[in-house]
Amino acid sequence: MTNADSTASTDFIRSIVTDDQRTGKYDGRVVTRFPPEPNGYLHIGHAKSICLNFGVASEFGGVCHLRFDDTNPTREDVEYVDSIIEDVRWLGYDWGEHLYYASDYFDRLYEFAVELIKLGLAYVDSLTAEETRQYRGTLTAPGMDSPYRDRSIEENLDLFERMKAGDFADGSHVLRAKIDMASPNLNMRDPTLYRIRKVTHHRTGDKWQIYPMYDFAHSLSDSIERITHSLCTLEFEGHRPLYDWFLDTVNVYHSQQIEFARLKLSHTVLSKRKLRALVEGGFVSGWNDPRMPTLSGLRRRGYTPQAIRSFCDQIGIAKRDSVTELALLEHCLREDLNQRAPRVMAVLHPLKVVLTDYPDQQVEEFDAINNPEDPEMGTRKVPFSKVLYIDRDDFLEDPPSRFFRLAPGREVRLRSAYYITCVDVIKDEATGEIVELHCTYDPESRGGSSPDGRRVRGTLHWVSASHAVAAEVRQYDHLFSKSDPDDDSDGNEFTDNLNPDSLETLTDCRVEPSLLEAAPGSIFQFERQGYFCVDAVDSKPGHLVFNRTVSLRDSWAKIAQNQAGAKP
Ligand code: ATP
Ligand code: MG
């Protein structure tokens, strides 16, 4: 019997778990884990793994552990630990009391290593790094046994203990498993288990002078936590024989490693090393720059956990690598924001409009609908007066035939307010730039409704000049202009593929006064323009800053159609 709910997606991993539950392989238990290395911030690729691990656990009535794979102290930091905890929580997942650190197992891992030495299956090697490379062989040539491979068990125990005690310099010795230097699988050619690293660990301090390698620590940590299904990405497929070798050889509880395809997303990079290079090289403002594919960047940009989870659900889990279009992620975001984001009016490129026949001191308030998708979100008051701003893009002096916005002599509707007609265009005498429009209004069209069945084609957003609030708006485009920025076949560095126009800052915008109170991080639809959120870092009372989360135009349907058409 499984607890899998029938609406959940099915994939080959869920099929395996279903089978294991049916056959009672793990006595019905399902225990997964998400094992980040705290050497950077989480990105959208990690979200795929998080949704899978936590999703499978909850669908099958199991638990998912959060385990920090903190075995490499030179690159790791508590800042990253804290950000990872925040990001997984934000996505909406809960590990209960199951928060672990591989470093908590250092004593036990050391004992396992001693056991392997006693079994004659691990040895201290003293080759230099260069010699080690030469002895390893290649994909086509077998490796050679190290001259230190036949050290006695006693000598190995003694040397390993002294490695731990700090008697030797970094790099002078390593502990290796004794497997097979001629194996066609390079991972099986006497892999390193421990190396000397005289660095302070963010949790264990200076207790350890030696640190375990990933494959060794990871498989045994899974075993210690009695993980049932150890889900990892495809590049670990070739490590699975080693994973199994460790667990079989020390003869402990055996978790099952299963590999799936990692997320590759167009127009971005998903490698912590590269993301760190962007931060450290000053190409972005930080790990949480709204253009970054990090969860903290996406959150600051206005992405919701619901949109990210929906995206992970839609891309599914496969055994083969493929590239997902960024447009799909944006599509999932629009679907979600369309439901939840209140509509407001904001003018990004203000053009002054004076209603010549509107009473000078008069102010009216109109009721504007907060979200046509959700009547329960109600209405708000928007002030209206003689001097307004509209967007420069909404006026053309010499409009082409399919331009239905404002033009000389043309009548349009101001959303929720009045019909207006442009009667005069005022220009700067020196530059010829349009500085102001003079319009008349039809008092009979109050609330924006047609007075006599007369139709207008265009409806514009607007703000009242004296009531509007000044704001800065940051508009973002893809961080990379090339669809696959990792592709270096043209001899370019990935940073050469950065989009020089990924950030455009508009400093002179005007937003409706209701936004004065908007909480940091809150998200709105600026009518006719897109979704925008209050920047949680830089927005302050007196200096409102908005990030454009995503535009309104959805290119996903078209891309999906083309992709479907392209397939045989
Ligand atoms: P990076 O290559 O970005 O440094 P990583 O794999 O080294 O990533 P970890 O912290 O070790 O980062 O990853 C934790 C978990 O997240 C691992 O199980 C890993 O397989 C998974 N993961 C990382 N990147 C992706 C991705 N793009 N798609 C799916 N899962 C991923
Ligand atoms: Mg890793």
Coordinates of C-alpha atoms and ligand atoms in Angstrom, one line a residue:
M1 CA 0.0 0.0 0.0
T2 CA 1.4 3.4 -0.9
N3 CA 0.2 6.8 0.3
A4 CA 1.1 8.3 -3.1
D5 CA -1.7 10.7 -4.0
S6 CA -3.1 10.0 -7.4
T7 CA -2.7 13.6 -8.7
A8 CA 1.1 13.5 -8.1
S9 CA 3.2 13.1 -11.2
T10 CA 4.6 9.7 -12.0
D11 CA 8.1 9.1 -13.2
F12 CA 10.7 6.3 -13.1
I13 CA 11.8 7.1 -9.6
R14 CA 8.3 7.1 -8.2
S15 CA 7.7 3.8 -10.0
I16 CA 10.8 2.3 -8.3
V17 CA 9.5 3.6 -4.9
T18 CA 6.1 2.2 -5.6
D19 CA 7.6 -1.2 -6.4
D20 CA 9.8 -1.1 -3.3
Q21 CA 6.8 -0.4 -1.2
R22 CA 4.9 -3.3 -2.8
T23 CA 7.7 -5.8 -2.2
G24 CA 8.4 -4.5 1.3
K25 CA 12.1 -3.9 0.3
Y26 CA 12.6 -1.3 3.1
D27 CA 9.7 -2.5 5.3
G28 CA 7.6 0.2 3.7
R29 CA 9.9 3.0 4.8
V30 CA 10.7 5.9 2.4
V31 CA 13.6 8.1 3.5
T32 CA 15.2 10.5 1.1
R33 CA 17.7 13.3 1.6
F34 CA 18.7 16.6 0.1
P35 CA 22.5 16.8 0.5
P36 CA 23.8 20.3 -0.5
E37 CA 27.4 21.2 0.0
P38 CA 27.4 24.6 1.8
N39 CA 29.8 26.2 -0.7
G40 CA 27.4 28.6 -2.4
Y41 CA 23.7 29.6 -2.6
L42 CA 21.1 27.2 -3.9
H43 CA 19.9 27.7 -7.5
I44 CA 16.9 26.6 -9.5
G45 CA 18.6 23.3 -10.3
H46 CA 18.7 22.5 -6.6
A47 CA 15.0 23.3 -6.5
K48 CA 14.4 20.4 -8.8
S49 CA 16.3 18.0 -6.5
I50 CA 14.5 19.5 -3.4
C51 CA 11.1 19.1 -5.0
L52 CA 11.9 15.6 -6.0
N53 CA 13.3 14.5 -2.6
F54 CA 10.8 16.2 -0.4
G55 CA 8.0 15.5 -2.9
V56 CA 8.6 11.7 -3.0
A57 CA 9.0 11.5 0.8
S58 CA 5.7 13.3 1.4
E59 CA 3.7 11.4 -1.3
F60 CA 4.8 8.0 0.1
G61 CA 4.4 8.9 3.8
G62 CA 8.1 9.1 4.4
V63 CA 10.6 11.7 5.5
C64 CA 13.3 13.8 3.8
H65 CA 16.4 14.8 5.6
L66 CA 18.3 18.0 5.0
R67 CA 22.0 17.0 5.2
F68 CA 24.9 19.4 4.7
D69 CA 27.7 17.6 2.9
D70 CA 30.3 19.7 4.7
T71 CA 33.4 17.6 4.0
N72 CA 35.5 20.3 2.3
P73 CA 36.1 23.1 4.8
T74 CA 38.3 25.2 2.4
R75 CA 35.2 26.2 0.3
E76 CA 32.5 26.1 2.9
D77 CA 30.9 28.7 5.2
V78 CA 28.1 29.2 7.7
E79 CA 26.7 32.0 5.5
Y80 CA 25.9 29.3 2.9
V81 CA 24.4 27.0 5.6
D82 CA 22.1 29.7 6.7
S83 CA 21.0 30.7 3.2
I84 CA 20.3 27.0 2.3
I85 CA 18.1 26.6 5.3
E86 CA 16.2 29.7 4.5
D87 CA 15.8 28.8 0.8
V88 CA 14.5 25.2 1.5
R89 CA 12.0 26.6 4.0
W90 CA 10.9 29.3 1.6
L91 CA 10.2 26.7 -1.0
G92 CA 7.8 25.3 1.6
Y93 CA 9.5 22.1 2.7
D94 CA 10.0 20.8 6.2
W95 CA 12.6 18.4 7.4
G96 CA 11.3 18.2 11.0
E97 CA 14.0 17.1 13.3
H98 CA 16.1 15.6 10.4
L99 CA 18.7 18.3 10.0
Y100 CA 22.1 16.6 9.7
Y101 CA 25.7 17.5 8.9
A102 CA 28.2 15.0 7.4
S103 CA 30.7 16.5 9.8
D104 CA 28.6 15.0 12.6
Y105 CA 29.7 11.6 11.3
F106 CA 33.5 12.4 11.1
D107 CA 34.2 10.0 14.1
R108 CA 32.2 7.2 12.6
L109 CA 33.7 7.8 9.1
Y110 CA 37.2 7.6 10.6
E111 CA 36.2 4.2 12.2
F112 CA 35.0 2.9 8.9
A113 CA 38.3 3.9 7.3
V114 CA 40.2 2.1 10.0
E115 CA 38.0 -0.9 9.4
L116 CA 38.9 -0.9 5.7
I117 CA 42.6 -0.7 6.6
K118 CA 42.2 -3.7 8.9
L119 CA 40.5 -5.6 6.1
G120 CA 43.5 -4.9 4.0
L121 CA 41.3 -2.8 1.7
A122 CA 42.7 0.7 2.3
Y123 CA 46.3 2.0 2.4
V124 CA 48.2 5.2 3.0
D125 CA 49.7 6.3 -0.3
S126 CA 52.6 8.8 -0.4
L127 CA 52.9 9.6 -4.1
T128 CA 53.1 13.2 -5.1
A129 CA 50.0 14.7 -6.8
E130 CA 51.9 14.5 -10.1
E131 CA 52.9 10.9 -9.6
T132 CA 49.3 10.0 -8.6
R133 CA 48.1 11.4 -11.9
Q134 CA 50.7 9.3 -13.9
Y135 CA 49.8 6.1 -12.0
R136 CA 46.1 6.6 -12.5
G137 CA 46.2 5.7 -16.2
T138 CA 43.6 7.0 -18.7
L139 CA 40.2 6.1 -20.0
T140 CA 41.9 3.7 -22.5
A141 CA 45.0 2.7 -20.5
P142 CA 44.9 0.9 -17.2
G143 CA 46.6 2.5 -14.1
M144 CA 49.6 1.1 -12.2
D145 CA 49.8 0.1 -8.6
S146 CA 51.4 2.6 -6.3
P147 CA 54.7 1.3 -4.8
Y148 CA 53.0 2.1 -1.4
R149 CA 50.1 -0.2 -2.1
D150 CA 51.5 -3.1 -0.2
R151 CA 52.2 -1.4 3.0
S152 CA 51.4 -3.6 6.0
I153 CA 48.1 -3.2 7.9
E154 CA 50.2 -2.1 10.9
E155 CA 52.1 0.5 9.0
N156 CA 48.9 1.9 7.4
L157 CA 47.1 2.1 10.8
D158 CA 50.1 3.9 12.2
L159 CA 50.4 6.3 9.3
F160 CA 46.7 7.0 9.2
E161 CA 46.6 7.8 12.9
R162 CA 49.5 10.2 12.5
M163 CA 47.8 11.8 9.5
K164 CA 44.9 12.4 11.9
A165 CA 47.2 13.7 14.6
G166 CA 48.6 16.3 12.2
D167 CA 52.1 14.9 12.0
F168 CA 52.3 15.4 8.2
A169 CA 52.0 18.3 5.8
D170 CA 49.1 18.8 3.4
G171 CA 49.5 16.6 0.4
S172 CA 52.2 14.4 1.7
H173 CA 49.9 11.3 2.2
V174 CA 46.4 10.2 1.4
L175 CA 44.4 7.2 2.4
R176 CA 43.1 5.2 -0.6
A177 CA 40.8 2.3 -1.0
K178 CA 42.5 -0.8 -2.5
I179 CA 40.2 -1.8 -5.3
D180 CA 41.5 -2.2 -8.8
M181 CA 44.0 0.1 -10.7
A182 CA 43.1 -1.6 -13.9
S183 CA 39.3 -1.1 -13.6
P184 CA 37.7 0.4 -16.8
N185 CA 35.9 2.7 -14.3
L186 CA 38.3 5.3 -13.2
N187 CA 36.3 5.8 -10.0
M188 CA 37.3 2.3 -8.9
R189 CA 41.1 2.9 -9.4
D190 CA 41.9 3.0 -5.7
P191 CA 39.9 6.2 -5.0
T192 CA 41.1 8.6 -2.3
L193 CA 39.2 8.3 1.0
Y194 CA 41.0 10.9 3.1
R195 CA 43.4 13.8 2.5
I196 CA 45.3 16.0 4.9
R197 CA 43.8 19.5 5.2
K198 CA 45.0 21.7 8.0
V199 CA 42.1 24.1 7.9
T200 CA 39.5 25.1 10.4
H201 CA 36.1 23.6 9.8
H202 CA 33.0 25.8 10.4
R203 CA 31.6 23.2 12.7
T204 CA 34.3 20.9 14.0
G205 CA 36.9 23.7 14.4
D206 CA 40.5 22.4 14.5
K207 CA 39.6 18.9 15.6
W208 CA 40.4 17.4 12.3
Q209 CA 43.5 17.5 10.2
I210 CA 42.2 15.1 7.7
Y211 CA 38.9 15.2 5.8
P212 CA 36.9 12.5 4.0
M213 CA 36.3 12.6 0.2
Y214 CA 32.8 12.9 -1.2
D215 CA 32.1 9.3 -2.4
F216 CA 33.2 7.8 0.9
A217 CA 31.5 10.3 3.1
H218 CA 28.3 10.4 1.1
S219 CA 27.6 6.7 0.8
L220 CA 28.3 6.1 4.5
S221 CA 26.3 9.1 5.6
D222 CA 23.3 7.7 3.6
S223 CA 23.8 4.4 5.4
I224 CA 24.1 6.0 8.8
E225 CA 20.8 7.8 8.2
R226 CA 19.2 4.7 6.8
I227 CA 18.2 6.5 3.6
T228 CA 16.2 4.2 1.4
H229 CA 16.4 6.0 -2.0
S230 CA 19.5 8.2 -2.5
L231 CA 18.5 10.3 -5.5
C232 CA 21.3 12.1 -7.3
T233 CA 22.1 13.5 -10.7
L234 CA 23.4 11.6 -13.7
E235 CA 27.0 12.5 -13.4
F236 CA 27.2 10.1 -10.4
E237 CA 26.1 7.1 -12.4
G238 CA 29.8 6.1 -12.8
H239 CA 30.2 6.5 -9.0
R240 CA 27.5 4.0 -8.2
P241 CA 29.8 0.9 -8.2
L242 CA 32.0 2.7 -5.7
Y243 CA 29.0 3.7 -3.6
D244 CA 27.9 0.1 -3.5
W245 CA 31.5 -1.1 -2.9
F246 CA 31.8 1.0 0.3
L247 CA 28.5 -0.1 1.7
D248 CA 29.1 -3.8 0.8
T249 CA 32.7 -3.8 2.0
V250 CA 32.1 -2.3 5.4
N251 CA 28.9 -4.4 5.4
V252 CA 26.4 -1.8 6.7
Y253 CA 22.9 -0.8 5.8
H254 CA 22.6 -0.3 2.0
S255 CA 20.8 2.6 0.5
Q256 CA 20.0 2.6 -3.2
Q257 CA 21.5 5.2 -5.4
I258 CA 19.3 6.3 -8.3
E259 CA 20.3 8.9 -10.9
F260 CA 18.2 11.4 -12.7
A261 CA 18.9 14.2 -15.3
R262 CA 20.0 17.5 -13.8
L263 CA 18.1 20.6 -14.8
K264 CA 19.8 22.6 -17.5
L265 CA 18.1 25.9 -18.2
S266 CA 18.6 28.2 -21.2
H267 CA 20.1 31.6 -20.9
T268 CA 21.7 30.9 -17.6
V269 CA 24.4 28.9 -15.8
L270 CA 23.7 26.5 -13.0
S271 CA 27.0 25.7 -11.5
K272 CA 27.9 27.2 -8.1
R273 CA 31.5 27.6 -9.3
K274 CA 30.3 29.8 -12.2
L275 CA 27.7 31.6 -10.1
R276 CA 30.4 32.4 -7.5
A277 CA 32.6 33.8 -10.3
L278 CA 29.8 36.1 -11.3
V279 CA 29.5 37.4 -7.7
E280 CA 33.2 37.7 -7.1
G281 CA 33.9 39.2 -10.5
G282 CA 31.3 42.0 -9.8
F283 CA 29.2 41.0 -12.8
V284 CA 26.2 41.0 -10.5
S285 CA 25.4 42.7 -7.2
G286 CA 25.5 39.5 -5.2
W287 CA 24.2 36.0 -4.8
N288 CA 20.7 37.5 -4.5
D289 CA 21.0 39.8 -7.6
P290 CA 17.5 39.6 -9.2
R291 CA 19.1 38.3 -12.4
M292 CA 20.7 35.3 -10.7
P293 CA 19.1 31.8 -11.0
T294 CA 19.7 31.4 -7.3
L295 CA 16.6 30.9 -5.1
S296 CA 17.5 34.1 -3.2
G297 CA 17.8 36.0 -6.5
L298 CA 14.6 34.6 -7.8
R299 CA 12.8 35.4 -4.5
R300 CA 14.1 39.0 -4.7
R301 CA 13.0 39.2 -8.3
G302 CA 9.4 38.3 -7.2
Y303 CA 9.3 34.6 -8.0
T304 CA 6.9 32.7 -5.7
P305 CA 7.6 29.3 -4.2
Q306 CA 4.4 28.1 -5.9
A307 CA 5.6 29.1 -9.3
I308 CA 8.9 27.3 -8.8
R309 CA 7.2 24.1 -7.5
S310 CA 4.8 24.2 -10.4
F311 CA 7.8 24.5 -12.8
C312 CA 9.6 21.5 -11.2
D313 CA 6.4 19.5 -11.4
Q314 CA 6.0 20.4 -15.1
I315 CA 9.6 19.6 -16.2
G316 CA 9.3 16.1 -14.6
I317 CA 12.1 13.6 -13.9
A318 CA 13.9 11.9 -16.7
K319 CA 17.0 9.7 -17.2
R320 CA 18.3 11.7 -20.1
D321 CA 19.7 15.2 -20.2
S322 CA 17.9 18.0 -22.0
V323 CA 17.7 21.8 -21.9
T324 CA 14.6 23.5 -20.5
E325 CA 13.6 26.9 -21.9
L326 CA 13.7 29.7 -19.4
A327 CA 10.4 30.7 -21.0
L328 CA 8.7 27.8 -19.2
L329 CA 9.8 29.0 -15.8
E330 CA 8.5 32.5 -16.7
H331 CA 5.3 30.9 -17.9
C332 CA 4.8 29.1 -14.5
L333 CA 5.4 32.4 -12.8
R334 CA 2.9 34.3 -14.8
E335 CA 0.2 31.7 -14.3
D336 CA 0.7 32.0 -10.5
L337 CA 1.0 35.8 -10.4
N338 CA -2.0 36.3 -12.6
Q339 CA -4.1 34.7 -9.8
R340 CA -2.5 36.4 -6.8
A341 CA -1.0 39.8 -7.9
P342 CA -3.1 42.9 -7.3
R343 CA -3.4 45.3 -10.3
V344 CA -2.1 48.8 -9.9
M345 CA -1.2 51.7 -12.2
A346 CA 2.3 52.8 -12.7
V347 CA 3.9 55.0 -15.3
L348 CA 7.5 54.1 -16.2
H349 CA 8.2 56.8 -18.7
P350 CA 6.0 59.8 -17.6
L351 CA 4.5 62.1 -20.1
K352 CA 2.5 65.0 -18.6
V353 CA -1.2 65.3 -19.7
V354 CA -3.2 68.4 -18.8
L355 CA -7.0 68.2 -19.0
T356 CA -7.7 71.8 -20.1
D357 CA -11.4 71.6 -19.3
Y358 CA -11.2 69.8 -15.9
P359 CA -11.7 72.1 -12.9
D360 CA -8.4 73.3 -11.5
Q361 CA -8.6 72.2 -7.9
Q362 CA -10.9 69.2 -8.3
V363 CA -9.9 65.8 -7.1
E364 CA -12.1 62.7 -7.7
E365 CA -11.5 59.2 -6.4
F366 CA -12.3 56.2 -8.7
D367 CA -12.8 52.7 -7.6
A368 CA -10.4 50.4 -9.4
I369 CA -10.6 46.6 -9.4
N370 CA -7.7 44.9 -7.7
N371 CA -7.8 41.7 -9.6
P372 CA -10.3 40.8 -12.3
E373 CA -9.3 37.1 -11.7
D374 CA -10.4 37.2 -8.1
P375 CA -13.4 39.4 -7.2
E376 CA -12.7 38.8 -3.5
M377 CA -9.6 41.0 -3.8
G378 CA -12.0 43.9 -4.0
T379 CA -11.4 47.5 -5.1
R380 CA -9.3 50.4 -4.1
K381 CA -9.5 54.2 -4.5
V382 CA -7.4 55.9 -7.1
P383 CA -7.2 59.8 -7.1
F384 CA -7.7 61.7 -10.3
S385 CA -7.1 65.4 -11.1
K386 CA -6.4 67.9 -13.8
V387 CA -2.7 67.0 -14.4
L388 CA -1.9 63.4 -15.0
Y389 CA 1.0 61.2 -16.3
I390 CA 0.6 58.6 -19.0
D391 CA 3.4 56.5 -20.5
R392 CA 5.4 58.1 -23.4
D393 CA 4.9 54.8 -25.3
D394 CA 1.1 55.4 -25.3
F395 CA 1.3 58.5 -27.4
L396 CA 2.5 58.9 -31.0
E397 CA 2.2 62.2 -33.0
D398 CA 2.1 60.3 -36.2
P399 CA 0.6 56.9 -35.5
P400 CA 0.8 53.9 -37.8
S401 CA -2.6 52.4 -38.7
R402 CA -2.7 49.7 -36.0
F403 CA -1.7 52.0 -33.2
F404 CA -4.9 52.4 -31.0
R405 CA -3.5 54.5 -28.2
L406 CA -3.4 58.3 -27.9
A407 CA -2.6 60.5 -30.9
P408 CA -3.6 64.1 -31.9
G409 CA -7.4 64.3 -32.3
R410 CA -7.7 60.7 -31.0
E411 CA -10.0 59.7 -28.1
V412 CA -9.0 57.0 -25.6
R413 CA -10.2 55.7 -22.2
L414 CA -8.2 56.3 -19.1
R415 CA -8.7 53.1 -17.1
S416 CA -11.5 53.5 -14.5
A417 CA -11.7 57.2 -15.1
Y418 CA -12.7 59.2 -18.2
Y419 CA -12.5 59.3 -22.0
I420 CA -10.1 61.9 -23.1
T421 CA -9.2 63.4 -26.5
C422 CA -5.8 64.9 -27.4
V423 CA -6.2 68.5 -28.6
D424 CA -2.7 69.8 -28.5
V425 CA 0.9 68.7 -28.4
I426 CA 3.4 70.9 -26.5
K427 CA 7.1 70.6 -27.5
D428 CA 10.3 71.9 -26.1
E429 CA 11.2 74.7 -28.6
A430 CA 14.9 73.9 -28.5
T431 CA 14.9 70.1 -28.8
G432 CA 11.5 69.4 -30.3
E433 CA 10.8 66.9 -27.6
I434 CA 7.2 66.4 -26.6
V435 CA 6.9 67.7 -23.1
E436 CA 3.1 67.9 -22.5
L437 CA -0.2 66.9 -24.0
H438 CA -3.3 69.0 -23.7
C439 CA -6.5 67.0 -23.7
T440 CA -10.2 67.4 -23.0
Y441 CA -12.3 65.0 -21.1
D442 CA -15.9 63.8 -21.4
P443 CA -17.7 64.2 -18.0
E444 CA -20.4 61.7 -19.2
S445 CA -17.8 58.9 -19.4
R446 CA -17.2 59.0 -15.6
G447 CA -15.7 55.6 -14.4
G448 CA -14.5 54.9 -17.8
S449 CA -17.8 53.7 -19.2
S450 CA -19.0 54.7 -22.6
P451 CA -21.5 57.6 -22.5
D452 CA -23.5 56.9 -25.6
G453 CA -22.3 53.5 -26.9
R454 CA -19.4 55.3 -28.5
R455 CA -16.4 53.0 -28.7
V456 CA -12.8 53.7 -28.2
R457 CA -10.0 51.3 -29.1
G458 CA -7.4 52.2 -26.5
T459 CA -7.4 52.0 -22.7
L460 CA -4.4 53.6 -21.0
H461 CA -3.1 53.5 -17.5
W462 CA -2.3 56.8 -15.8
V463 CA -1.5 58.4 -12.5
S464 CA -2.5 61.8 -11.0
A465 CA 0.6 64.0 -11.1
S466 CA 0.1 65.6 -7.7
H467 CA -0.8 62.3 -6.0
A468 CA 1.6 59.9 -7.6
V469 CA 4.7 58.6 -5.8
A470 CA 8.2 58.7 -7.4
A471 CA 9.8 55.3 -7.8
E472 CA 12.8 53.6 -9.3
V473 CA 12.1 50.6 -11.5
R474 CA 14.7 48.0 -12.5
Q475 CA 13.9 46.2 -15.6
Y476 CA 15.7 42.9 -16.2
D477 CA 16.4 40.8 -19.2
H478 CA 18.2 37.4 -19.5
L479 CA 21.5 37.4 -17.7
F480 CA 23.1 35.8 -20.8
S481 CA 22.4 36.7 -24.4
K482 CA 23.5 33.2 -25.6
S483 CA 21.0 30.4 -25.0
D484 CA 23.8 28.1 -23.9
P485 CA 26.3 30.3 -22.1
D486 CA 28.3 27.2 -21.0
D487 CA 29.1 26.5 -24.7
D488 CA 32.7 27.4 -25.2
S489 CA 33.1 26.0 -28.7
D490 CA 33.6 29.6 -30.0
G491 CA 36.5 30.1 -27.6
N492 CA 34.6 32.4 -25.4
E493 CA 34.6 32.4 -21.6
F494 CA 31.1 32.0 -20.2
T495 CA 31.3 35.6 -18.9
D496 CA 31.8 36.8 -22.5
N497 CA 28.2 35.7 -23.1
L498 CA 26.7 38.0 -20.5
N499 CA 23.9 40.2 -21.8
P500 CA 25.1 43.8 -21.5
D501 CA 21.5 45.0 -21.4
S502 CA 20.3 42.6 -18.6
L503 CA 19.6 45.6 -16.3
E504 CA 17.9 48.9 -17.2
T505 CA 17.3 51.3 -14.3
L506 CA 14.5 53.8 -14.7
T507 CA 14.8 56.5 -12.0
D508 CA 11.9 58.8 -12.8
C509 CA 8.8 56.6 -12.6
R510 CA 5.5 57.5 -11.0
V511 CA 3.3 55.0 -9.2
E512 CA -0.2 55.3 -7.8
P513 CA -0.3 56.4 -4.1
S514 CA -1.6 53.0 -2.8
L515 CA 1.9 51.7 -3.4
L516 CA 3.4 53.9 -0.7
E517 CA 2.4 51.3 1.9
A518 CA 3.5 48.3 0.0
A519 CA 5.5 45.8 2.0
P520 CA 9.0 44.8 0.8
G521 CA 8.8 41.8 -1.5
S522 CA 5.1 42.3 -2.3
I523 CA 4.2 41.8 -5.9
F524 CA 1.9 43.7 -8.2
Q525 CA 0.8 43.7 -11.8
F526 CA 1.5 47.2 -13.2
E527 CA -1.4 47.3 -15.6
R528 CA -0.5 46.5 -19.2
Q529 CA 3.2 46.2 -18.4
G530 CA 4.1 43.2 -16.3
Y531 CA 4.6 42.0 -12.8
F532 CA 6.8 44.0 -10.4
C533 CA 7.8 43.6 -6.8
V534 CA 9.0 45.9 -4.1
D535 CA 12.8 45.3 -3.8
A536 CA 13.3 43.8 -0.4
V537 CA 16.9 45.1 -0.2
D538 CA 17.0 48.6 -1.6
S539 CA 13.4 49.9 -1.3
K540 CA 13.0 52.3 1.6
P541 CA 10.3 54.8 2.7
G542 CA 11.0 57.8 0.6
H543 CA 12.8 55.8 -2.1
L544 CA 10.6 53.1 -3.5
V545 CA 12.4 50.6 -5.7
F546 CA 10.6 48.0 -7.8
N547 CA 12.0 45.0 -9.7
R548 CA 10.3 43.9 -12.8
T549 CA 9.6 40.3 -12.1
V550 CA 8.4 39.3 -15.5
S551 CA 6.7 41.0 -18.5
L552 CA 3.1 40.2 -19.5
R553 CA 4.0 38.7 -22.8
D554 CA 4.2 34.9 -22.6
S555 CA 6.4 33.3 -25.2
W556 CA 6.1 29.7 -23.8
A557 CA 3.1 28.6 -25.9
K558 CA 4.8 29.4 -29.1
I559 CA 8.1 27.8 -28.1
A560 CA 6.2 24.7 -26.9
Q561 CA 4.4 24.5 -30.2
N562 CA 7.6 24.8 -32.2
Q563 CA 9.2 22.1 -30.0
A564 CA 6.3 19.8 -30.6
G565 CA 6.4 20.5 -34.3
A566 CA 10.2 19.9 -34.4
K567 CA 9.8 16.4 -33.0
P568 CA 9.3 13.5 -35.4
Ligands
ATP1 P1 26.9 22.7 -8.6 O1 27.3 21.9 -9.8 O2 25.9 23.8 -8.9 O3 28.0 23.1 -7.8 P2 26.4 20.5 -7.0 O4 25.8 19.3 -7.5 O5 27.9 20.5 -6.7 O6 26.0 21.7 -7.8 P3 25.4 20.2 -4.3 O7 25.4 21.2 -3.3 O8 26.4 19.0 -4.2 O9 25.8 21.0 -5.6 O10 24.0 19.7 -4.7 C1 23.1 19.2 -3.8 C2 22.1 18.3 -4.6 O11 21.5 19.1 -5.6 C3 22.8 17.2 -5.2 O12 22.0 16.0 -5.0 C4 22.8 17.5 -6.7 O13 22.7 16.4 -7.5 C5 21.5 18.4 -6.8 N1 21.6 19.3 -7.9 C6 22.6 20.2 -8.2 N2 22.4 20.8 -9.3 C7 21.3 20.3 -9.9 C8 20.6 20.5 -11.1 N3 21.0 21.4 -12.0 N4 19.5 19.8 -11.3 C9 19.1 18.9 -10.4 N5 19.7 18.6 -9.3 C10 20.8 19.3 -9.0
MG2 MG 28.5 18.7 -5.4

